[in-house]
mmCIF file of C-alpha atoms in Angstrom:
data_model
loop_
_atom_site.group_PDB
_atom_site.id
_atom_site.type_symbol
_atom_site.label_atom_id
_atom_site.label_comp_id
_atom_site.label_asym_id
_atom_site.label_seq_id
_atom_site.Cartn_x
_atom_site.Cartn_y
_atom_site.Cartn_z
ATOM 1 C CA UNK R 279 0.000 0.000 0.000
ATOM 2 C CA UNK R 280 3.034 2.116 0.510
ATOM 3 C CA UNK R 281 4.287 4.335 -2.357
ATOM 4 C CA UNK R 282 8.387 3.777 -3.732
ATOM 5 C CA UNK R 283 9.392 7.315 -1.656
ATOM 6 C CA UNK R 284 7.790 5.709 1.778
ATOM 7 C CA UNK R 285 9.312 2.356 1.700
ATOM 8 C CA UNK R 286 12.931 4.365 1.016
ATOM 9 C CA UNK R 287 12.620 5.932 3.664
ATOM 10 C CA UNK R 288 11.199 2.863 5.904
ATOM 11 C CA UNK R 289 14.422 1.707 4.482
ATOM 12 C CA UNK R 290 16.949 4.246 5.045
ATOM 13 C CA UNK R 291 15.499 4.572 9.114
ATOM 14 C CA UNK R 292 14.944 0.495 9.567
ATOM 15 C CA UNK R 293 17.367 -1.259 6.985
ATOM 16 C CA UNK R 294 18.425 -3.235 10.075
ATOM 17 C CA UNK R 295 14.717 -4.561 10.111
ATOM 18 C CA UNK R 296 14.513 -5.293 6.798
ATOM 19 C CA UNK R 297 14.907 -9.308 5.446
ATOM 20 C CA UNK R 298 14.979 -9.772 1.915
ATOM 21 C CA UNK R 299 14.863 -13.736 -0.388
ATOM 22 C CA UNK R 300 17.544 -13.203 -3.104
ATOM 23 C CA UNK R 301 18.525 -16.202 -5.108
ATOM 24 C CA UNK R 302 21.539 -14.193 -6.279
ATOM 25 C CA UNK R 303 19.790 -13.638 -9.380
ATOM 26 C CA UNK R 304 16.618 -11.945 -8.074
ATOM 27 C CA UNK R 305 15.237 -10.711 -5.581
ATOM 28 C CA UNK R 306 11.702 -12.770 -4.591
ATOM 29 C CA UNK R 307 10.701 -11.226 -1.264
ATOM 30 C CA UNK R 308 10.775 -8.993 1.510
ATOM 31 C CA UNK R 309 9.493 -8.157 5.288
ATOM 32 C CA UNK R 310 10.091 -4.566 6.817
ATOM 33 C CA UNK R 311 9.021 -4.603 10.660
ATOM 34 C CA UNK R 312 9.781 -1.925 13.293
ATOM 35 C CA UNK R 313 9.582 -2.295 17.003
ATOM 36 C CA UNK R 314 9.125 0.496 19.290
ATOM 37 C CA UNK R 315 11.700 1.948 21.608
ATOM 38 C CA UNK R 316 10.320 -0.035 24.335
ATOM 39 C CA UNK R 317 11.242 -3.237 23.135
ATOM 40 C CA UNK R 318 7.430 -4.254 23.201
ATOM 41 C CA UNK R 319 5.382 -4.055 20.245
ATOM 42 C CA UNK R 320 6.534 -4.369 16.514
ATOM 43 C CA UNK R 321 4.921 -3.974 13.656
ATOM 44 C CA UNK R 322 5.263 -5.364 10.114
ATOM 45 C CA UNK R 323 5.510 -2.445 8.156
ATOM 46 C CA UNK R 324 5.621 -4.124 4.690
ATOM 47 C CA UNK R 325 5.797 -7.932 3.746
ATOM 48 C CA UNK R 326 6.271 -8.746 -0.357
ATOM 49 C CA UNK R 327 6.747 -11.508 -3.116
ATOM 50 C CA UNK R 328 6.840 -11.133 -6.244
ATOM 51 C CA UNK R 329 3.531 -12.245 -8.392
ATOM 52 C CA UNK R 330 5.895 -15.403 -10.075
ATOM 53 C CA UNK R 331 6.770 -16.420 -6.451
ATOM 54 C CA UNK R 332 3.619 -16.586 -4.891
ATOM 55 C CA UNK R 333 2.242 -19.629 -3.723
ATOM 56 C CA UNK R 334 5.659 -21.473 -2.810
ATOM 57 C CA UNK R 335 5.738 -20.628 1.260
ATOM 58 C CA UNK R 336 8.360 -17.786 0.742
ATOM 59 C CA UNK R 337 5.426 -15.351 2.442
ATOM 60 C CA UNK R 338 5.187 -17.817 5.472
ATOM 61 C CA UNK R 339 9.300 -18.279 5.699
ATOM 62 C CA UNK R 340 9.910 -14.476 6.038
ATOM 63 C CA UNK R 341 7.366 -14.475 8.658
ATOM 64 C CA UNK R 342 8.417 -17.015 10.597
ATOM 65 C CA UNK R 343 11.945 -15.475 10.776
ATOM 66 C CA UNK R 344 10.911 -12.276 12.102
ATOM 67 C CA UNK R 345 8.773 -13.458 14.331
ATOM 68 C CA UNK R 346 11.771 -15.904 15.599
ATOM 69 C CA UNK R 347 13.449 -12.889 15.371
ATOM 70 C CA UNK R 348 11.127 -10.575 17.690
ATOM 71 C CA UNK R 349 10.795 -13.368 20.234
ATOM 72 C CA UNK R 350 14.783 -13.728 20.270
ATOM 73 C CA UNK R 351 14.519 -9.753 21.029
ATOM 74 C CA UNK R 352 11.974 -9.834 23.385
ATOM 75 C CA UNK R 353 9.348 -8.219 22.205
ATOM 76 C CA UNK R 354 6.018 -9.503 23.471
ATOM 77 C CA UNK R 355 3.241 -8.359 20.332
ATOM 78 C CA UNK R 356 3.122 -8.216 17.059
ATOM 79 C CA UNK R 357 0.388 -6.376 14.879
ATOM 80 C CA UNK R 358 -0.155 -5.657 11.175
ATOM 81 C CA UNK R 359 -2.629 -4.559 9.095
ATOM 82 C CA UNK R 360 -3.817 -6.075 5.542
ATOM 83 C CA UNK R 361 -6.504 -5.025 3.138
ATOM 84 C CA UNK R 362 -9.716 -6.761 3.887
ATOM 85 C CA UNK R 363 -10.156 -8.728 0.178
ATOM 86 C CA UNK R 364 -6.266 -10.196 0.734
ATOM 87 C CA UNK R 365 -7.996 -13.361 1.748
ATOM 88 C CA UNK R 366 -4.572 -15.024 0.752
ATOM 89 C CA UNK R 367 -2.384 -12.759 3.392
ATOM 90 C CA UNK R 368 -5.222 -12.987 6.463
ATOM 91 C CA UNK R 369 -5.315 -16.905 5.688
ATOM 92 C CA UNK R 370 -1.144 -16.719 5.924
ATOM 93 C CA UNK R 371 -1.395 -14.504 9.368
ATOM 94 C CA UNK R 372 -4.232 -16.318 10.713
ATOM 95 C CA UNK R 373 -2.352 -19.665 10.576
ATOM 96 C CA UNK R 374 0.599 -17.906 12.427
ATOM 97 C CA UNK R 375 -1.717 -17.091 14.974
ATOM 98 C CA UNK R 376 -2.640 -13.819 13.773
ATOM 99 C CA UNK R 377 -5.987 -12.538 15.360
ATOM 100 C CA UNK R 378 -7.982 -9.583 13.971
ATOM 101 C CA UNK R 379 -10.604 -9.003 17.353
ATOM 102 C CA UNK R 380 -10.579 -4.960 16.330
ATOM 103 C CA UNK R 381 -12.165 -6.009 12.941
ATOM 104 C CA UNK R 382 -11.939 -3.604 10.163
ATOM 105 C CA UNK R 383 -10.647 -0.225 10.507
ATOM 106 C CA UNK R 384 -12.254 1.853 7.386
ATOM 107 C CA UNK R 385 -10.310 4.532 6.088
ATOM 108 C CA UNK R 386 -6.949 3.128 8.097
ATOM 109 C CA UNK R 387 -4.596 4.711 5.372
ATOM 110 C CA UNK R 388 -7.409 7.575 4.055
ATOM 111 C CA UNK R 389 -10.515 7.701 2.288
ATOM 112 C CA UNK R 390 -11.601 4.406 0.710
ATOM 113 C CA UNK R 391 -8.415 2.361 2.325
ATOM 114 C CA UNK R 392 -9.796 -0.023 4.779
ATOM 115 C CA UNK R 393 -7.074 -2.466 6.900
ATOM 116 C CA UNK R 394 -8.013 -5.404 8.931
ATOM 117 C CA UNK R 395 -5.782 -5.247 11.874
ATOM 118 C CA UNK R 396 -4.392 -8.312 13.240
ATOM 119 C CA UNK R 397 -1.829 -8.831 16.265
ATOM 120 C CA UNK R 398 -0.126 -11.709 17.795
ATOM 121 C CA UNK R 399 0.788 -12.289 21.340
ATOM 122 C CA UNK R 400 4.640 -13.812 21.873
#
């Protein structure tokens, strides 16, 4: 949902939070997350793969590395949001554990951009 300029940026503050799949010949995936000062929460900012890729687990393997990741770190929650028709992505987070008891938030990123919000307790 992010434009090129925002995930830059994400990228210049959080490139330490950033996990990318590269084959050496491509690059098939990514997973931006941020945590907060406190150590507690983190959110994924941005998870990716690319339309060829999809399908083949490479969503669910980035995941489970952060979140091995976050509970290695400490952190104890996890949220997200994900547009309400990516039945795919909720059926992905949902098997993680994923829950979404706020429901819908409508206009989350403006006029017309509803997110389902979904968190996970570590």
């Amino acid at each position: 949902p992010y434009p090129y300029f925002v995930l830059r940026q994400l990228c210049d503050l959080h490139g330490d939070c950033l996990l990318v799949l590269d084959d050496g010949e491509g690059l098939h995936g990514y997973v931006l997350y941020v945590t907060t000062r406190d150590g507690y929460r983190s959110w994924i900012v941005s998870l990716g793969v690319t339309r060829d890729q999809r399908g083949r687990g490479l969503g669910r393997r980035l995941m489970l590395e952060v979140l091995r990741r976050l509970r290695a770190e400490g952190a104890r929650e996890v949220r997200l949001t994900v547009e309400p028709a990516n039945a795919a992505a909720i059926m992905l987070y949902r098997s993680l554990g994923f829950s979404s008891d706020e429901g819908v938030r409508h206009d989350y990123f403006g006029p017309g951009e509803d997110r389902l919000v979904m968190t996970l307790g570590l």
